[in-house]
């Protein structure tokens, strides 16, 4: 691992464990296996280091997951939801700490370009395309729908290990259930669809397929 990445990784771990005040440059240097002079040479200050560390930890690494032209809404949303949940789960320690300190250190968390923010914008744009194509309710409030699904995934990923009596299903099954409920809420009236086999661009409303 390159030296700069080692320092950023050490800083992210310590920040997640002890927050801004509890994380010292000496601790970061020790965990990264460097001296403090090297640390300051690369980043200049503790604030600059932690800011870059959190941004790197929370950045989105995968390309857009939802297609430009929606076809199979159920499968496309399910894949997106599973990957989005997985990213939130992997970043949960950093996100929790950042949320607890966001009033004292609002500059540290990348609110507009984090992976979570990017996923939300992608979902909203996709739902707008689905509405334009007649695949969901024409009156769908895209902003509210986006907040509903994003909020559900966010709450599960950040709370699952804190509230196990609430989140009893395995993650894959839970995400599947969230998406199915979401589709029931936003789906167009399937009863008005032409009779015959369901096409790819119609939302499935029958029994859920087993999670892979």
Short mmCIF file of C-alpha atoms in Angstrom, two decimals:
data_model
loop_
_atom_site.label_atom_id
_atom_site.label_comp_id
_atom_site.label_asym_id
_atom_site.label_seq_id
_atom_site.Cartn_x
_atom_site.Cartn_y
_atom_site.Cartn_z
CA UNK A 1 0.00 0.00 0.00
CA UNK A 2 1.42 3.44 -0.92
CA UNK A 3 2.56 5.56 2.02
CA UNK A 4 -0.13 8.20 1.57
CA UNK A 5 -2.84 5.54 1.49
CA UNK A 6 -1.44 3.93 4.65
CA UNK A 7 -1.68 7.25 6.48
CA UNK A 8 -5.23 7.87 5.23
CA UNK A 9 -6.29 4.36 6.22
CA UNK A 10 -4.84 4.76 9.71
CA UNK A 11 -6.50 8.15 10.11
CA UNK A 12 -9.88 6.78 9.04
CA UNK A 13 -9.69 3.88 11.49
CA UNK A 14 -8.74 6.11 14.40
CA UNK A 15 -11.36 8.72 13.57
CA UNK A 16 -14.06 6.04 13.48
CA UNK A 17 -12.89 4.77 16.87
CA UNK A 18 -12.30 8.01 18.78
CA UNK A 19 -13.62 10.97 16.78
CA UNK A 20 -11.85 14.21 15.89
CA UNK A 21 -10.70 15.18 19.37
CA UNK A 22 -9.59 11.70 20.34
CA UNK A 23 -7.53 11.18 17.21
CA UNK A 24 -4.01 12.58 17.46
CA UNK A 25 -1.37 12.91 14.80
CA UNK A 26 0.97 10.86 16.97
CA UNK A 27 -1.51 7.98 17.03
CA UNK A 28 -2.03 8.20 13.29
CA UNK A 29 1.72 8.18 12.66
CA UNK A 30 2.20 5.20 14.94
CA UNK A 31 -0.55 3.17 13.34
CA UNK A 32 0.68 4.02 9.84
CA UNK A 33 4.27 3.21 10.79
CA UNK A 34 5.65 6.68 10.00
CA UNK A 35 6.84 9.67 12.00
CA UNK A 36 4.79 12.82 12.52
CA UNK A 37 7.10 14.87 10.32
CA UNK A 38 6.16 12.67 7.35
CA UNK A 39 2.51 13.03 8.21
CA UNK A 40 2.63 16.83 8.27
CA UNK A 41 4.77 16.93 5.13
CA UNK A 42 2.02 15.11 3.23
CA UNK A 43 -1.07 16.76 4.71
CA UNK A 44 -0.07 19.92 6.55
CA UNK A 45 -2.49 19.61 9.47
CA UNK A 46 -4.64 17.17 11.38
CA UNK A 47 -7.84 18.75 10.04
CA UNK A 48 -6.67 18.49 6.44
CA UNK A 49 -5.61 14.88 6.97
CA UNK A 50 -8.88 13.80 8.56
CA UNK A 51 -10.91 15.67 5.97
CA UNK A 52 -9.16 13.85 3.12
CA UNK A 53 -9.32 10.53 4.98
CA UNK A 54 -13.07 10.77 5.48
CA UNK A 55 -13.66 11.90 1.91
CA UNK A 56 -11.66 8.95 0.60
CA UNK A 57 -13.47 6.53 2.90
CA UNK A 58 -16.87 7.84 1.85
CA UNK A 59 -16.29 8.35 -1.86
CA UNK A 60 -18.13 6.30 -4.44
CA UNK A 61 -15.93 3.78 -6.18
CA UNK A 62 -18.39 2.09 -8.52
CA UNK A 63 -19.95 3.67 -11.62
CA UNK A 64 -23.65 4.40 -11.85
CA UNK A 65 -25.59 1.22 -11.21
CA UNK A 66 -28.97 2.18 -12.65
CA UNK A 67 -29.36 2.21 -16.44
CA UNK A 68 -30.25 5.20 -18.58
CA UNK A 69 -33.18 3.29 -20.06
CA UNK A 70 -35.13 1.37 -17.39
CA UNK A 71 -36.23 -2.08 -18.47
CA UNK A 72 -36.67 -4.45 -15.55
CA UNK A 73 -37.35 -2.02 -12.70
CA UNK A 74 -37.51 -4.67 -9.99
CA UNK A 75 -34.19 -6.28 -10.83
CA UNK A 76 -32.44 -2.98 -11.47
CA UNK A 77 -33.58 -1.51 -8.17
CA UNK A 78 -32.75 -4.69 -6.27
CA UNK A 79 -29.18 -4.77 -7.58
CA UNK A 80 -28.75 -1.07 -6.79
CA UNK A 81 -30.20 -1.48 -3.30
CA UNK A 82 -27.97 -4.42 -2.41
CA UNK A 83 -24.80 -2.64 -3.51
CA UNK A 84 -25.86 0.62 -1.86
CA UNK A 85 -26.60 -1.18 1.42
CA UNK A 86 -23.24 -2.95 1.25
CA UNK A 87 -21.39 0.35 0.87
CA UNK A 88 -23.28 1.90 3.78
CA UNK A 89 -22.52 -1.12 5.95
CA UNK A 90 -18.82 -0.97 5.12
CA UNK A 91 -18.69 2.76 5.99
CA UNK A 92 -21.00 2.65 8.98
CA UNK A 93 -18.35 3.33 11.66
CA UNK A 94 -17.08 6.45 9.89
CA UNK A 95 -20.60 7.67 9.10
CA UNK A 96 -21.75 7.24 12.69
CA UNK A 97 -18.81 9.22 14.03
CA UNK A 98 -19.20 11.93 11.40
CA UNK A 99 -22.92 12.29 12.13
CA UNK A 100 -22.17 12.67 15.82
CA UNK A 101 -19.66 15.45 15.10
CA UNK A 102 -21.27 17.15 12.13
CA UNK A 103 -22.26 20.24 14.12
CA UNK A 104 -18.77 20.71 15.57
CA UNK A 105 -16.91 19.77 12.38
CA UNK A 106 -19.26 20.20 9.41
CA UNK A 107 -16.32 20.52 7.04
CA UNK A 108 -15.17 16.95 7.54
CA UNK A 109 -18.04 14.99 6.03
CA UNK A 110 -18.51 15.34 2.23
CA UNK A 111 -22.27 15.83 2.29
CA UNK A 112 -22.67 16.67 -1.39
CA UNK A 113 -20.30 14.19 -3.03
CA UNK A 114 -20.27 11.23 -0.67
CA UNK A 115 -21.22 7.80 -1.96
CA UNK A 116 -24.51 8.12 -0.08
CA UNK A 117 -25.36 11.45 -1.72
CA UNK A 118 -24.39 10.13 -5.16
CA UNK A 119 -26.55 7.03 -4.69
CA UNK A 120 -29.51 9.19 -3.71
CA UNK A 121 -29.16 11.42 -6.76
CA UNK A 122 -28.82 8.37 -9.00
CA UNK A 123 -31.99 6.83 -7.56
CA UNK A 124 -33.94 10.06 -7.96
CA UNK A 125 -32.89 10.46 -11.60
CA UNK A 126 -33.75 6.84 -12.32
CA UNK A 127 -37.22 7.18 -10.79
CA UNK A 128 -37.83 10.28 -12.91
CA UNK A 129 -36.97 8.25 -16.00
CA UNK A 130 -39.28 5.48 -14.84
CA UNK A 131 -42.09 8.01 -14.39
CA UNK A 132 -41.48 9.49 -17.85
CA UNK A 133 -41.62 5.99 -19.35
CA UNK A 134 -44.91 5.19 -17.59
CA UNK A 135 -43.38 2.45 -15.44
CA UNK A 136 -44.46 3.98 -12.13
CA UNK A 137 -47.34 6.13 -10.95
CA UNK A 138 -47.52 9.32 -13.05
CA UNK A 139 -48.15 11.29 -9.85
CA UNK A 140 -45.14 9.78 -8.06
CA UNK A 141 -43.40 12.22 -5.75
CA UNK A 142 -39.83 11.33 -6.73
CA UNK A 143 -38.27 13.32 -3.90
CA UNK A 144 -40.34 11.53 -1.25
CA UNK A 145 -39.85 8.13 -2.89
CA UNK A 146 -36.08 8.61 -3.05
CA UNK A 147 -35.94 9.65 0.59
CA UNK A 148 -38.05 6.63 1.57
CA UNK A 149 -35.84 3.97 0.02
CA UNK A 150 -32.55 5.72 0.80
CA UNK A 151 -33.64 6.31 4.38
CA UNK A 152 -34.64 2.69 4.82
CA UNK A 153 -31.30 1.36 3.56
CA UNK A 154 -29.39 3.96 5.57
CA UNK A 155 -31.22 3.13 8.79
CA UNK A 156 -30.75 -0.61 8.35
CA UNK A 157 -27.03 -0.41 7.59
CA UNK A 158 -26.25 1.97 10.46
CA UNK A 159 -28.59 0.41 13.04
CA UNK A 160 -28.57 -3.33 12.33
CA UNK A 161 -25.85 -4.24 14.83
CA UNK A 162 -27.29 -1.82 17.41
CA UNK A 163 -30.93 -2.93 17.12
CA UNK A 164 -30.79 -6.65 16.28
CA UNK A 165 -34.31 -7.17 17.67
CA UNK A 166 -35.61 -4.83 14.94
CA UNK A 167 -33.47 -6.04 12.04
CA UNK A 168 -34.03 -9.78 12.37
CA UNK A 169 -33.77 -10.79 8.72
CA UNK A 170 -30.46 -11.44 7.04
CA UNK A 171 -29.33 -8.38 5.03
CA UNK A 172 -30.03 -9.88 1.60
CA UNK A 173 -33.55 -10.88 2.58
CA UNK A 174 -34.20 -7.55 4.30
CA UNK A 175 -33.11 -5.53 1.26
CA UNK A 176 -35.28 -7.71 -0.96
CA UNK A 177 -38.29 -7.04 1.30
CA UNK A 178 -37.61 -3.28 1.29
CA UNK A 179 -37.50 -3.18 -2.50
CA UNK A 180 -40.68 -5.25 -2.84
CA UNK A 181 -42.58 -2.92 -0.49
CA UNK A 182 -41.19 0.10 -2.30
CA UNK A 183 -42.33 -1.26 -5.66
CA UNK A 184 -45.82 -1.91 -4.32
CA UNK A 185 -45.99 1.73 -3.28
CA UNK A 186 -44.77 3.26 -6.55
CA UNK A 187 -46.04 0.79 -9.17
CA UNK A 188 -48.49 1.86 -11.81
CA UNK A 189 -51.85 0.07 -11.92
CA UNK A 190 -50.84 -3.29 -13.34
CA UNK A 191 -54.53 -4.16 -13.73
CA UNK A 192 -54.67 -1.76 -16.68
CA UNK A 193 -51.71 -3.37 -18.44
CA UNK A 194 -52.41 -5.42 -21.59
CA UNK A 195 -53.17 -9.06 -20.98
CA UNK A 196 -50.51 -11.59 -21.79
CA UNK A 197 -46.96 -12.27 -20.68
CA UNK A 198 -45.30 -9.57 -18.60
CA UNK A 199 -42.71 -7.58 -20.52
CA UNK A 200 -39.31 -6.62 -19.13
CA UNK A 201 -40.34 -3.01 -18.67
CA UNK A 202 -43.25 -3.87 -16.39
CA UNK A 203 -42.68 -4.03 -12.65
CA UNK A 204 -43.16 -7.47 -11.19
CA UNK A 205 -45.76 -7.50 -8.41
CA UNK A 206 -46.04 -11.24 -7.88
CA UNK A 207 -44.25 -13.37 -5.30
CA UNK A 208 -40.68 -12.30 -4.66
CA UNK A 209 -37.97 -14.37 -6.25
CA UNK A 210 -35.56 -15.99 -3.80
CA UNK A 211 -32.52 -13.92 -2.95
CA UNK A 212 -29.31 -15.21 -4.56
#
